[in-house]
Amino acid sequence: MKFTDILTSAISNTFRSKLRTTLTIVAVFIGAFTLTLTSAVGTGVSRYINTQVAAMGATDVIIVSKADDAGAEGPAKYDPAAAKASSSMAGPPGSSMGMLAHSDLDEIAATSGVLHVEPVVLVAPDYIEFADQGKYELALNPNLGITQVDLAGGAQLDNPGNEPQILLPSTYLETLGMGSPDDIVGSTVGIGVTSHAGAQSSIQATVVGVQHETLLSGGSGINQNLTDKIKAIQDTGKPSNAVEGFIVATAYFDEALGTEHAQGIKDSLAAQGYTGQTIQDQLGTFQSVINGIVGVLNAFAVIALIAAGFGIINTLLMSVQERTREIGLMKAMGMGGGKVYALFSLEAIFIGFLGSAIGALAAIGLGSLLSNVLADTVLSDLPGLHIMQFDPGSVALIIAVVMLIAFLAGTLPARRAARQNPIDALRYE
Amino acid sequence: MKILEARGITKSYGHGPSRFDALKGVSLTINEAESLAIVGKSGSGKSTLMHLLALLDTIDGGTLRVGNIDSADIKGKDLNRMRNRDFGFVFQQFFLTPNASVLDNVVLPLVIAGVPPGERKKRGMAALEQLELADKAKNKATDLSGGQKQRAAIARALVNDPKVIFADEPTGNLDTATGAVVEDILFRLNKERGITLIIVTHDRDLASRCDRQFHVRDGLHSTADDLAARA
Ligand SMILES: Nc1ncnc2c1ncn2[C@@H]1O[C@H](COP(=O)(O)OP(=O)(O)OP(=O)(O)O)[C@@H](O)[C@H]1O
Ligand SMILES: [Mg+2]
């Protein structure tokens, strides 16, 4: 029997008991559909993150903080020389966050491989004001000082710069009545700051650019020049014996020396009691959370597929039973056991193929639709994020894996059919 | 020219206390182009003997030679080729695949042999033509009458040009008139094409049309003398 004949008869046998085959295909469909969707979410999110990482540049910095002592038992002993948080910013719940004092900065700078260190100064301006549109709260994102952002218009911040600059998120424009990104670039906004003594004053800053809202960085960015100006006002009237501290510092290294070099620096920092993370590491944490969620969803889909595999076993066993006489007749006419095995295996594989191909197609159709709707509504603040992206390679892999599962499920019934004795089959009533 | 030669073949079913000796040592020689009837009471072992001769089952004891070859040496591919090319089968219950067309049923041995589709169709139609069923080629097998079904089964048995046709009660499910038509066809094949015919039957008339009769009683060959003695 030629392969094409085995294949065509396997396919036509599949449709002999339409209802039973359809139900089995539905089971396979559900698993393949889910798996295609979850893998598309994984692909969509990781592609988005990768473009974000690429856009951020800043591949030559390590963000350094005090290693948090969450693992230690009980509170650490009080040390009057240690810096204290001067802002209200707190670490993750349940952990205390140490501050970096000037002595820490010196120590970090002395670490081999670190070119220089800049403390990230946290300032807390009161408001932002544009023309006569009123005053609004201004949230700052300290990371934007060191990264390249995904611009909707204008240019990146000039650091340290010799004039005060601000980079606004696109969501601010409408509220502040600023029009389109291109209109606003170059105009001046007022920023309100309160001194330590309690007096409020205003600083002028130039809008250099507008950034797309992203998953990873909310808030506005300001350059070093503006940071220094705000800090000068905030510190007015501050007692001179207050210990100054920073939550994080930015350590620069030579990016050309490669990732192992960066890892070496991180290790040395860890040995000294600091935590060092590159921008990629920070995004990686985010990505591993997403991967974890996708992994759990995938596990559910795989469980569905295994259940579908038992459906295939059951369907084929019934079909072997029903066709006992036919199998016996074919063997009596000289069909070898191997060919009979191939016939039933192909039937299983074909059921797997139908279920997974239809499932994948439905998932692609529905997923693309859903992804576009979401991108225009809930996720419209994150341009470029298509929550589901279908990679032809992974869709093909899913179909292949489902077909493999179907083949494995088919081995038991196919073996039973192949071993059938023609006489038992011909005597079978 | 001997085509099949059995020497003291035995066959038992089951094990232990439920063991049943269906054949207890049967010897039989079949020559090319002859027609042989295997007759005997129900349960005497006729079908068992036919299945062994057709290499559908393996003998437990004795020897069976097909042409010059010992049946113990016919295995795997050779066995399948022999079942496919040299033997044709016709059964009392027809054994047609119900939902497939008559033509598809008839060409099954050719499909198994790996004959390309064009030639399959040609040879299948030729076989149906001989049995005057060409106009039913496209019908489903279930749509045929009993006599037509058996004619389709005979077309299937001879489509691959076999040397021997084994028929187990080929007229058992047919009325006398239809049965006679089927018998005529089988004997015509035997006379015109020299196909060896081995027919298991209860029907005395059919048995008497064969060149030779082979009586089986309780798993043993019983000679005409035994029968006469009992009569
Ligand atoms: N698979 C089997 N297991 C156990 N016993 C069997 C089996 N096949 C056949 N037999 C027994 O072997 C004996 C011979 O069976 P066989 O089918 O050859 O009889 P037969 O002469 O063809 O009868 P009939 O004319 O009714 O078809 C019977 O007694 C039957 O019960
Ligand atoms: Mg019988």
Coordinates of N, CA, C and O in Angstrom, one line a residue, chain A residues 1-2 5 16 325-326 329-337 339 421-423 425-429, chain B residues 13 47-48 51 56-57 80 83-84 89 91 93 95 97 99 108-109 111-112 114-116 120 156:
Chain A
M1 N 0.9 -1.2 0.0 CA 0.0 0.0 0.0 C 0.9 1.2 0.0 O 1.8 1.4 0.8
K2 N 0.6 2.1 -0.9 CA 1.4 3.4 -1.0 C 1.0 4.3 0.1 O -0.1 4.3 0.6
D5 N -2.0 6.4 -0.5 CA -3.2 5.7 -0.3 C -3.6 5.5 1.2 O -4.7 5.6 1.6
R16 N -15.7 9.1 8.9 CA -16.7 8.1 8.9 C -17.7 8.3 10.0 O -18.9 8.2 9.8
R325 N -13.5 -6.2 11.7 CA -13.7 -7.1 10.5 C -12.9 -6.5 9.3 O -12.3 -7.2 8.6
E326 N -13.0 -5.2 9.2 CA -12.4 -4.6 8.0 C -10.8 -4.7 8.1 O -10.2 -5.0 7.1
L329 N -10.0 -8.2 7.3 CA -10.1 -8.4 5.8 C -8.9 -7.9 5.1 O -8.3 -8.6 4.2
M330 N -8.4 -6.7 5.5 CA -7.3 -6.1 4.9 C -6.0 -7.0 5.1 O -5.2 -7.1 4.3
K331 N -5.9 -7.5 6.4 CA -4.8 -8.4 6.6 C -4.9 -9.7 5.8 O -3.9 -10.2 5.3
A332 N -6.1 -10.2 5.7 CA -6.3 -11.4 4.9 C -5.9 -11.2 3.5 O -5.4 -12.1 2.7
M333 N -6.0 -9.9 3.0 CA -5.7 -9.6 1.6 C -4.2 -9.1 1.5 O -3.8 -8.6 0.5
G334 N -3.4 -9.3 2.6 CA -2.0 -9.1 2.5 C -1.5 -7.8 2.9 O -0.4 -7.4 2.6
M335 N -2.3 -7.1 3.7 CA -1.8 -5.8 4.3 C -1.0 -6.1 5.5 O -1.4 -6.8 6.4
G336 N 0.2 -5.5 5.5 CA 1.1 -5.8 6.6 C 0.7 -5.1 7.9 O 0.0 -4.0 7.8
G337 N 1.2 -5.6 9.1 CA 0.9 -4.9 10.3 C 1.3 -3.5 10.4 O 0.7 -2.6 10.9
K339 N 1.6 -1.3 8.0 CA 0.7 -0.4 7.3 C -0.6 -0.2 8.0 O -1.1 1.0 8.0
N421 N -5.3 -10.5 14.6 CA -5.2 -11.7 13.8 C -6.3 -11.7 12.8 O -7.5 -11.5 13.2
P422 N -6.0 -12.0 11.5 CA -7.1 -11.9 10.5 C -8.3 -12.9 10.8 O -9.4 -12.6 10.6
I423 N -7.9 -14.0 11.4 CA -9.0 -15.0 11.7 C -9.9 -14.6 12.7 O -11.1 -14.6 12.6
A425 N -10.6 -11.7 13.5 CA -11.4 -10.6 13.0 C -12.5 -11.1 12.1 O -13.6 -10.6 12.1
L426 N -12.2 -12.1 11.3 CA -13.2 -12.6 10.3 C -14.3 -13.5 11.1 O -15.4 -13.5 10.6
R427 N -13.9 -14.0 12.2 CA -14.9 -14.7 13.0 C -15.7 -13.8 13.8 O -16.8 -14.2 14.4
Y428 N -15.2 -12.6 14.0 CA -15.9 -11.6 14.9 C -17.3 -11.3 14.4 O -17.5 -11.0 13.3
E429 N -18.2 -11.3 15.4 CA -19.6 -11.0 15.0 C -19.9 -9.6 15.5 O -19.8 -9.3 16.7
Chain B
Y13 N -7.6 -24.8 19.6 CA -7.9 -23.5 20.2 C -7.9 -23.6 21.7 O -8.3 -24.6 22.3
S47 N -14.0 -24.7 8.2 CA -13.5 -23.3 8.1 C -12.1 -23.3 8.6 O -11.2 -22.6 8.0
T48 N -11.8 -24.0 9.7 CA -10.5 -24.0 10.3 C -9.5 -24.6 9.3 O -8.4 -24.0 9.1
H51 N -8.9 -21.9 6.5 CA -8.1 -20.8 7.0 C -6.6 -21.2 7.0 O -5.7 -20.4 6.7
L56 N -4.1 -18.0 6.5 CA -4.6 -17.0 7.4 C -4.3 -17.3 8.8 O -4.5 -16.4 9.7
D57 N -4.0 -18.6 9.1 CA -3.7 -19.0 10.5 C -2.5 -19.9 10.4 O -2.2 -20.4 9.3
N80 N 2.5 -11.8 3.1 CA 1.5 -10.8 2.7 C 1.4 -10.8 1.2 O 0.3 -10.6 0.6
R83 N -0.7 -13.8 0.2 CA -2.2 -13.6 0.5 C -2.8 -12.6 -0.5 O -3.9 -12.7 -1.0
N84 N -1.9 -11.6 -0.9 CA -2.4 -10.6 -1.8 C -2.5 -11.0 -3.3 O -3.5 -10.8 -4.0
F89 N -10.4 -14.4 -1.6 CA -11.4 -14.9 -0.6 C -12.8 -14.5 -0.9 O -13.0 -13.3 -1.3
F91 N -16.5 -14.8 1.2 CA -17.1 -15.3 2.5 C -18.6 -15.3 2.5 O -19.2 -14.6 1.7
Q93 N -20.6 -14.0 4.6 CA -21.1 -12.7 5.0 C -20.6 -11.6 4.1 O -20.7 -10.4 4.5
F95 N -18.6 -9.4 3.6 CA -17.5 -8.6 4.2 C -17.1 -7.4 3.2 O -16.0 -7.2 2.9
T97 N -17.0 -3.3 2.7 CA -17.1 -2.1 3.6 C -18.3 -1.3 3.2 O -18.4 -0.8 2.1
N99 N -19.8 1.7 3.7 CA -20.0 3.1 3.2 C -19.1 3.4 2.0 O -19.2 4.5 1.4
L108 N -9.8 -3.0 -3.4 CA -9.0 -3.0 -2.2 C -7.7 -3.9 -2.3 O -6.6 -3.4 -1.8
P109 N -7.7 -5.1 -2.8 CA -6.5 -5.8 -2.9 C -5.4 -5.1 -3.8 O -4.2 -5.2 -3.5
V111 N -5.2 -1.8 -4.0 CA -4.7 -0.7 -3.2 C -3.6 -1.2 -2.3 O -2.5 -0.6 -2.1
I112 N -3.9 -2.4 -1.6 CA -2.9 -3.0 -0.7 C -1.6 -3.3 -1.5 O -0.5 -3.2 -1.0
G114 N -0.4 -1.7 -3.9 CA 0.3 -0.5 -4.3 C 0.2 -0.3 -5.8 O 1.0 0.4 -6.4
V115 N -0.9 -0.7 -6.4 CA -1.1 -0.4 -7.8 C -1.6 1.0 -8.0 O -2.4 1.5 -7.2
P116 N -1.1 1.8 -9.0 CA -1.5 3.2 -9.1 C -3.0 3.3 -9.4 O -3.5 2.4 -10.1
R120 N -5.7 0.7 -11.2 CA -6.7 0.2 -10.3 C -8.1 0.2 -10.8 O -8.8 -0.7 -10.8
R156 N -13.9 -8.8 -6.2 CA -12.8 -8.4 -5.4 C -11.8 -9.6 -5.3 O -10.6 -9.3 -5.3

